[in-house]
């Protein structure tokens, strides 16, 4: 095996590793359709994939995984009026 052939194989292996590293595998361990609260499921607009839904702590809103033709991204879960579905968090009253 000469140096050219060896470096060609190294390049192919490196490319394969990079391509595989770009693949992301997610398991729906958070809210799936069966774990989604009934109240939320009742107001969800149609055409949203409920197989992977998460309640994001940053904004207390539900987000779902949208698999588009080019990329997979998280989008806000919307109600039938088009508004994001969020959870109202009440702060504990200050104690004196």
Short mmCIF file of N, CA, C and O in Angstrom, two decimals:
data_model
loop_
_atom_site.label_atom_id
_atom_site.label_comp_id
_atom_site.label_asym_id
_atom_site.label_seq_id
_atom_site.Cartn_x
_atom_site.Cartn_y
_atom_site.Cartn_z
N UNK A 1 0.86 -1.17 0.00
CA UNK A 1 0.00 0.00 0.00
C UNK A 1 0.90 1.23 0.00
O UNK A 1 1.73 1.40 0.87
N UNK A 2 0.72 2.08 -0.98
CA UNK A 2 1.57 3.28 -1.04
C UNK A 2 0.94 4.41 -0.23
O UNK A 2 -0.16 4.30 0.28
N UNK A 3 1.66 5.50 -0.11
CA UNK A 3 1.23 6.63 0.72
C UNK A 3 -0.06 7.23 0.17
O UNK A 3 -0.96 7.60 0.92
N UNK A 4 -0.20 7.32 -1.15
CA UNK A 4 -1.40 7.91 -1.76
C UNK A 4 -2.64 7.08 -1.41
O UNK A 4 -3.67 7.62 -1.01
N UNK A 5 -2.57 5.78 -1.53
CA UNK A 5 -3.71 4.91 -1.23
C UNK A 5 -4.06 4.98 0.25
O UNK A 5 -5.24 5.05 0.62
N UNK A 6 -3.05 5.00 1.11
CA UNK A 6 -3.29 5.07 2.55
C UNK A 6 -3.98 6.38 2.93
O UNK A 6 -4.96 6.38 3.67
N UNK A 7 -3.51 7.50 2.39
CA UNK A 7 -4.12 8.79 2.72
C UNK A 7 -5.53 8.89 2.14
O UNK A 7 -6.40 9.53 2.72
N UNK A 8 -5.76 8.24 1.01
CA UNK A 8 -7.11 8.23 0.42
C UNK A 8 -8.07 7.49 1.35
O UNK A 8 -9.19 7.95 1.60
N UNK A 9 -7.64 6.35 1.92
CA UNK A 9 -8.48 5.59 2.84
C UNK A 9 -8.73 6.37 4.13
O UNK A 9 -9.84 6.35 4.66
N UNK A 10 -7.70 7.04 4.62
CA UNK A 10 -7.87 7.86 5.83
C UNK A 10 -8.91 8.95 5.57
O UNK A 10 -9.76 9.23 6.40
N UNK A 11 -8.85 9.58 4.40
CA UNK A 11 -9.81 10.62 4.04
C UNK A 11 -11.23 10.08 3.98
O UNK A 11 -12.17 10.72 4.44
N UNK A 12 -11.40 8.88 3.41
CA UNK A 12 -12.74 8.28 3.32
C UNK A 12 -13.28 7.93 4.71
O UNK A 12 -14.45 8.15 5.00
N UNK A 13 -12.43 7.40 5.55
CA UNK A 13 -12.85 7.05 6.90
C UNK A 13 -13.21 8.31 7.69
O UNK A 13 -14.22 8.36 8.39
N UNK A 14 -12.40 9.36 7.54
CA UNK A 14 -12.68 10.61 8.24
C UNK A 14 -14.01 11.19 7.79
O UNK A 14 -14.80 11.67 8.61
N UNK A 15 -14.28 11.15 6.50
CA UNK A 15 -15.55 11.67 5.98
C UNK A 15 -16.72 10.87 6.53
O UNK A 15 -17.74 11.43 6.94
N UNK A 16 -16.59 9.54 6.57
CA UNK A 16 -17.67 8.70 7.09
C UNK A 16 -17.93 8.99 8.57
O UNK A 16 -19.08 9.07 9.00
N UNK A 17 -16.87 9.19 9.33
CA UNK A 17 -17.03 9.49 10.76
C UNK A 17 -17.75 10.83 10.93
O UNK A 17 -18.65 10.95 11.76
N UNK A 18 -17.37 11.82 10.16
CA UNK A 18 -18.02 13.13 10.27
C UNK A 18 -19.49 13.06 9.88
O UNK A 18 -20.34 13.68 10.52
N UNK A 19 -19.81 12.32 8.84
CA UNK A 19 -21.20 12.19 8.43
C UNK A 19 -22.03 11.47 9.48
O UNK A 19 -23.17 11.86 9.76
N UNK A 20 -21.49 10.43 10.07
CA UNK A 20 -22.21 9.72 11.11
C UNK A 20 -22.35 10.55 12.38
O UNK A 20 -23.35 10.47 13.08
N UNK A 21 -21.35 11.36 12.66
CA UNK A 21 -21.42 12.22 13.85
C UNK A 21 -22.50 13.28 13.70
O UNK A 21 -23.06 13.75 14.68
N UNK A 22 -22.82 13.65 12.45
CA UNK A 22 -23.85 14.66 12.21
C UNK A 22 -25.25 14.10 12.42
O UNK A 22 -26.20 14.85 12.59
N UNK A 23 -25.40 12.78 12.42
CA UNK A 23 -26.71 12.17 12.65
C UNK A 23 -27.06 12.25 14.12
O UNK A 23 -26.26 11.89 14.97
N UNK A 24 -28.24 12.73 14.39
CA UNK A 24 -28.67 12.87 15.78
C UNK A 24 -29.80 11.89 16.04
O UNK A 24 -30.77 11.82 15.29
N UNK A 25 -29.66 11.13 17.09
CA UNK A 25 -30.70 10.18 17.46
C UNK A 25 -31.34 10.67 18.74
O UNK A 25 -30.67 10.87 19.74
N UNK A 26 -32.64 10.90 18.67
CA UNK A 26 -33.38 11.34 19.84
C UNK A 26 -34.39 10.27 20.20
O UNK A 26 -35.03 9.71 19.33
N UNK A 27 -34.52 10.02 21.45
CA UNK A 27 -35.56 9.13 21.91
C UNK A 27 -36.60 9.96 22.64
O UNK A 27 -36.26 10.81 23.45
N UNK A 28 -37.84 9.77 22.31
CA UNK A 28 -38.89 10.58 22.94
C UNK A 28 -39.10 10.19 24.40
O UNK A 28 -40.07 9.56 24.74
N UNK A 29 -38.16 10.59 25.24
CA UNK A 29 -38.26 10.23 26.65
C UNK A 29 -39.08 11.25 27.42
O UNK A 29 -39.46 11.00 28.55
N UNK A 30 -39.34 12.42 26.83
CA UNK A 30 -40.16 13.40 27.52
C UNK A 30 -41.61 13.17 27.13
O UNK A 30 -42.06 12.05 27.12
N UNK A 31 -42.32 14.18 26.79
CA UNK A 31 -43.76 14.05 26.54
C UNK A 31 -44.04 13.47 25.16
O UNK A 31 -43.82 14.13 24.16
N UNK A 32 -44.53 12.25 25.12
CA UNK A 32 -45.03 11.68 23.88
C UNK A 32 -46.52 11.93 23.84
O UNK A 32 -47.07 12.57 24.73
N UNK A 33 -47.21 11.43 22.83
CA UNK A 33 -48.64 11.69 22.76
C UNK A 33 -49.40 11.14 23.96
O UNK A 33 -50.37 11.72 24.40
N UNK A 34 -48.93 10.03 24.53
CA UNK A 34 -49.63 9.48 25.69
C UNK A 34 -49.31 10.25 26.97
O UNK A 34 -50.07 10.22 27.92
N UNK A 35 -48.16 10.95 27.00
CA UNK A 35 -47.77 11.70 28.19
C UNK A 35 -48.20 13.16 28.13
O UNK A 35 -48.03 13.88 29.11
N UNK A 36 -48.70 13.59 27.01
CA UNK A 36 -49.15 14.97 26.86
C UNK A 36 -50.42 15.15 27.69
O UNK A 36 -51.35 14.35 27.59
N UNK A 37 -50.46 16.18 28.53
CA UNK A 37 -51.68 16.39 29.33
C UNK A 37 -52.93 16.47 28.45
O UNK A 37 -52.90 17.05 27.36
N UNK A 38 -54.02 15.90 28.94
CA UNK A 38 -55.27 15.88 28.17
C UNK A 38 -55.73 17.28 27.81
O UNK A 38 -56.25 17.52 26.72
N UNK A 39 -55.53 18.23 28.73
CA UNK A 39 -55.95 19.61 28.49
C UNK A 39 -55.19 20.21 27.31
O UNK A 39 -55.74 20.98 26.53
N UNK A 40 -53.91 19.88 27.22
CA UNK A 40 -53.08 20.39 26.12
C UNK A 40 -53.48 19.71 24.81
O UNK A 40 -53.68 20.37 23.79
N UNK A 41 -53.61 18.40 24.84
CA UNK A 41 -53.98 17.65 23.63
C UNK A 41 -55.32 18.12 23.07
O UNK A 41 -55.53 18.10 21.86
N UNK A 42 -56.21 18.59 23.93
CA UNK A 42 -57.54 19.02 23.49
C UNK A 42 -57.50 20.32 22.69
O UNK A 42 -58.39 20.57 21.88
N UNK A 43 -56.48 21.15 22.89
CA UNK A 43 -56.45 22.45 22.22
C UNK A 43 -55.38 22.55 21.12
O UNK A 43 -55.23 23.58 20.50
N UNK A 44 -54.65 21.45 20.88
CA UNK A 44 -53.59 21.47 19.87
C UNK A 44 -54.18 21.60 18.48
O UNK A 44 -55.15 20.91 18.14
N UNK A 45 -53.59 22.47 17.68
CA UNK A 45 -54.01 22.63 16.29
C UNK A 45 -53.62 21.38 15.50
O UNK A 45 -52.66 20.69 15.86
N UNK A 46 -54.32 21.09 14.41
CA UNK A 46 -53.99 19.92 13.61
C UNK A 46 -52.64 20.09 12.89
O UNK A 46 -52.10 21.19 12.83
N UNK A 47 -52.15 19.01 12.33
CA UNK A 47 -50.92 18.98 11.52
C UNK A 47 -49.67 19.29 12.32
O UNK A 47 -48.71 19.87 11.78
N UNK A 48 -49.65 18.93 13.58
CA UNK A 48 -48.44 19.04 14.40
C UNK A 48 -48.11 17.64 14.90
O UNK A 48 -48.99 16.94 15.40
N UNK A 49 -46.87 17.25 14.78
CA UNK A 49 -46.42 15.92 15.16
C UNK A 49 -46.29 15.84 16.68
O UNK A 49 -45.44 16.49 17.27
N UNK A 50 -47.13 15.05 17.31
CA UNK A 50 -47.13 14.94 18.77
C UNK A 50 -46.30 13.76 19.26
O UNK A 50 -46.36 13.42 20.44
N UNK A 51 -45.50 13.16 18.39
CA UNK A 51 -44.70 12.02 18.81
C UNK A 51 -43.50 12.44 19.66
O UNK A 51 -42.93 11.63 20.36
N UNK A 52 -43.10 13.71 19.57
CA UNK A 52 -41.99 14.20 20.40
C UNK A 52 -42.29 15.64 20.79
O UNK A 52 -42.11 16.56 20.01
N UNK A 53 -42.83 15.82 22.00
CA UNK A 53 -43.20 17.13 22.52
C UNK A 53 -42.46 17.35 23.82
O UNK A 53 -42.36 16.44 24.65
N UNK A 54 -41.93 18.56 24.00
CA UNK A 54 -41.20 18.89 25.23
C UNK A 54 -41.72 20.19 25.81
O UNK A 54 -42.06 21.10 25.08
N UNK A 55 -41.74 20.25 27.13
CA UNK A 55 -42.03 21.50 27.83
C UNK A 55 -40.67 22.14 28.11
O UNK A 55 -39.88 21.61 28.89
N UNK A 56 -40.38 23.24 27.43
CA UNK A 56 -39.07 23.86 27.54
C UNK A 56 -39.01 24.75 28.78
O UNK A 56 -39.88 25.62 28.97
N UNK A 57 -38.00 24.56 29.62
CA UNK A 57 -37.91 25.35 30.86
C UNK A 57 -37.58 26.82 30.61
O UNK A 57 -37.88 27.66 31.45
N UNK A 58 -37.01 27.14 29.45
CA UNK A 58 -36.65 28.53 29.16
C UNK A 58 -37.86 29.44 29.06
O UNK A 58 -37.81 30.60 29.47
N UNK A 59 -38.95 28.93 28.48
CA UNK A 59 -40.13 29.78 28.29
C UNK A 59 -41.41 29.15 28.82
O UNK A 59 -42.49 29.74 28.69
N UNK A 60 -41.33 27.95 29.39
CA UNK A 60 -42.49 27.22 29.90
C UNK A 60 -43.55 26.98 28.84
O UNK A 60 -44.75 26.95 29.12
N UNK A 61 -43.11 26.82 27.59
CA UNK A 61 -44.01 26.52 26.49
C UNK A 61 -43.71 25.14 25.94
O UNK A 61 -42.59 24.64 26.06
N UNK A 62 -44.73 24.53 25.33
CA UNK A 62 -44.55 23.23 24.70
C UNK A 62 -43.98 23.44 23.29
O UNK A 62 -44.41 24.34 22.56
N UNK A 63 -43.03 22.60 22.93
CA UNK A 63 -42.41 22.62 21.60
C UNK A 63 -42.49 21.21 21.03
O UNK A 63 -42.41 20.24 21.77
N UNK A 64 -42.65 21.11 19.71
CA UNK A 64 -42.70 19.79 19.08
C UNK A 64 -41.64 19.70 18.00
O UNK A 64 -41.17 20.70 17.47
N UNK A 65 -41.26 18.47 17.69
CA UNK A 65 -40.23 18.24 16.67
C UNK A 65 -40.89 18.21 15.30
O UNK A 65 -41.78 17.42 15.04
N UNK A 66 -40.45 19.12 14.44
CA UNK A 66 -40.94 19.19 13.06
C UNK A 66 -39.86 18.63 12.14
O UNK A 66 -38.73 19.11 12.15
N UNK A 67 -40.21 17.62 11.38
CA UNK A 67 -39.27 17.04 10.42
C UNK A 67 -39.59 17.58 9.04
O UNK A 67 -40.54 17.12 8.39
N UNK A 68 -38.79 18.56 8.61
CA UNK A 68 -38.98 19.15 7.30
C UNK A 68 -38.17 18.43 6.25
O UNK A 68 -37.42 17.50 6.55
N UNK A 69 -38.27 18.86 4.98
CA UNK A 69 -37.53 18.21 3.90
C UNK A 69 -36.02 18.42 4.00
O UNK A 69 -35.25 17.63 3.48
N UNK A 70 -35.60 19.47 4.67
CA UNK A 70 -34.18 19.79 4.75
C UNK A 70 -33.62 19.55 6.14
O UNK A 70 -32.51 19.04 6.29
N UNK A 71 -34.38 19.92 7.17
CA UNK A 71 -33.86 19.79 8.53
C UNK A 71 -34.98 19.44 9.50
O UNK A 71 -36.15 19.61 9.21
N UNK A 72 -34.56 18.98 10.66
CA UNK A 72 -35.48 18.71 11.76
C UNK A 72 -35.24 19.77 12.82
O UNK A 72 -34.10 20.02 13.19
N UNK A 73 -36.30 20.41 13.26
CA UNK A 73 -36.16 21.49 14.22
C UNK A 73 -37.32 21.47 15.21
O UNK A 73 -38.36 20.86 14.95
N UNK A 74 -37.13 22.12 16.33
CA UNK A 74 -38.20 22.24 17.32
C UNK A 74 -38.99 23.52 17.03
O UNK A 74 -38.40 24.57 16.80
N UNK A 75 -40.31 23.40 17.05
CA UNK A 75 -41.21 24.54 16.82
C UNK A 75 -42.20 24.63 17.98
O UNK A 75 -42.53 23.62 18.60
N UNK A 76 -42.70 25.85 18.26
CA UNK A 76 -43.68 25.97 19.34
C UNK A 76 -44.97 25.22 18.99
O UNK A 76 -45.46 25.31 17.87
N UNK A 77 -45.48 24.49 19.95
CA UNK A 77 -46.76 23.80 19.79
C UNK A 77 -47.84 24.87 19.87
O UNK A 77 -47.87 25.67 20.79
N UNK A 78 -48.72 24.89 18.89
CA UNK A 78 -49.72 25.96 18.81
C UNK A 78 -51.13 25.42 19.00
O UNK A 78 -51.42 24.28 18.66
N UNK A 79 -51.98 26.30 19.53
CA UNK A 79 -53.38 25.91 19.71
C UNK A 79 -54.14 26.20 18.43
O UNK A 79 -53.58 26.66 17.44
N UNK A 80 -55.44 25.94 18.43
CA UNK A 80 -56.25 26.10 17.22
C UNK A 80 -56.38 27.56 16.79
O UNK A 80 -56.76 27.83 15.66
N UNK A 81 -56.02 28.50 17.66
CA UNK A 81 -56.04 29.93 17.30
C UNK A 81 -54.67 30.40 16.80
O UNK A 81 -54.49 31.57 16.52
N UNK A 82 -53.68 29.48 16.79
CA UNK A 82 -52.36 29.83 16.30
C UNK A 82 -51.40 30.35 17.36
O UNK A 82 -50.29 30.77 17.06
N UNK A 83 -51.83 30.33 18.60
CA UNK A 83 -50.99 30.85 19.69
C UNK A 83 -50.17 29.72 20.31
O UNK A 83 -50.65 28.58 20.40
N UNK A 84 -48.95 30.03 20.80
CA UNK A 84 -48.15 28.99 21.48
C UNK A 84 -48.85 28.52 22.75
O UNK A 84 -49.53 29.28 23.42
N UNK A 85 -48.67 27.24 23.07
CA UNK A 85 -49.25 26.66 24.28
C UNK A 85 -48.18 26.69 25.37
O UNK A 85 -47.15 26.04 25.26
N UNK A 86 -48.44 27.48 26.40
CA UNK A 86 -47.48 27.66 27.49
C UNK A 86 -48.14 27.35 28.83
O UNK A 86 -49.36 27.35 28.95
N UNK A 87 -47.31 27.12 29.82
CA UNK A 87 -47.76 26.84 31.18
C UNK A 87 -47.53 28.09 32.01
O UNK A 87 -46.43 28.64 32.01
N UNK A 88 -48.55 28.50 32.72
CA UNK A 88 -48.43 29.66 33.60
C UNK A 88 -47.80 29.20 34.90
O UNK A 88 -48.30 28.30 35.57
N UNK A 89 -46.69 29.81 35.25
CA UNK A 89 -46.00 29.47 36.49
C UNK A 89 -46.24 30.57 37.48
O UNK A 89 -45.91 31.72 37.24
N UNK A 90 -46.86 30.20 38.61
CA UNK A 90 -47.11 31.19 39.65
C UNK A 90 -45.97 31.18 40.65
O UNK A 90 -45.54 30.12 41.10
N UNK A 91 -45.51 32.36 40.97
CA UNK A 91 -44.44 32.47 41.96
C UNK A 91 -45.02 32.33 43.36
O UNK A 91 -46.15 32.74 43.63
N UNK A 92 -44.24 31.73 44.23
CA UNK A 92 -44.68 31.58 45.62
C UNK A 92 -44.73 32.94 46.28
O UNK A 92 -43.88 33.80 46.03
N UNK A 93 -45.73 33.17 47.13
CA UNK A 93 -45.81 34.46 47.81
C UNK A 93 -44.60 34.65 48.74
O UNK A 93 -44.10 33.70 49.34
N UNK A 94 -44.15 35.86 48.84
CA UNK A 94 -43.00 36.18 49.72
C UNK A 94 -43.42 36.01 51.17
O UNK A 94 -44.51 36.42 51.57
N UNK A 95 -42.56 35.37 51.93
CA UNK A 95 -42.85 35.19 53.35
C UNK A 95 -42.10 36.25 54.15
O UNK A 95 -40.99 36.63 53.83
N UNK A 96 -42.76 36.75 55.17
CA UNK A 96 -42.15 37.81 55.97
C UNK A 96 -41.55 37.26 57.22
O UNK A 96 -41.94 36.36 57.82
#
